[in-house]
């Protein structure tokens, strides 16, 4: 466990793959072992990042171009790195992040003609060259993962409506994209892992949360031994 001190670990994968559950399970396990752990979500975690997150995921912003989308993700990431991740690493904490640059290389790659080299160059500036020590991709077929995606984006009321009723929940702007798009996202994740075997690991997300967590732990033990 001590080998994870000051390490930067990312969980990523398509919508509904279980990454958020796994980040919390790993955080709990490490804290039970007496480790200092920080858990962040990307985009978000900072005041500025959460505002950018709302802009990015709001279904009302359908006109947003893919290049604009990519740059907004990177802006939120830059703030999170400076404000939270780098200080936590320097403090010796194990840093766990729910999504990171690997998401942009899966979701925005190819949009508006974006290529991997362009995304990588912008990412290098945004994160100051501090890439994750390990990215764990949770993989599962789209027909399974899509069933797990529940509406969670809260639409605001119009300014002229005042009510005590709960606001409407919907899938976010990215989740609403067609099945063919999400199939390509999955392929993009697997391609990243194939191209970067030293810093990526693919874990089957179809099993129970406990079984996946144990496989994740085995991956961590081997990678950081």
PDB file of N, CA, C and O in Angstrom, residues 45 76 184:
ATOM      1  N   UNK A  45     -14.681  19.272  -9.254  1.00  0.00           N
ATOM      2  CA  UNK A  45     -13.915  19.245  -8.008  1.00  0.00           C
ATOM      3  C   UNK A  45     -13.502  20.628  -7.498  1.00  0.00           C
ATOM      4  O   UNK A  45     -13.331  20.813  -6.308  1.00  0.00           O
ATOM      5  N   UNK A  76     -10.964  23.082 -17.268  1.00  0.00           N
ATOM      6  CA  UNK A  76     -11.354  22.571 -15.954  1.00  0.00           C
ATOM      7  C   UNK A  76     -10.240  21.718 -15.357  1.00  0.00           C
ATOM      8  O   UNK A  76      -9.948  21.771 -14.155  1.00  0.00           O
ATOM      9  N   UNK A 184     -17.953   3.948 -30.610  1.00  0.00           N
ATOM     10  CA  UNK A 184     -16.630   4.445 -30.998  1.00  0.00           C
ATOM     11  C   UNK A 184     -15.829   4.879 -29.777  1.00  0.00           C
ATOM     12  O   UNK A 184     -14.609   4.669 -29.716  1.00  0.00           O
TER      13      UNK A 184
END
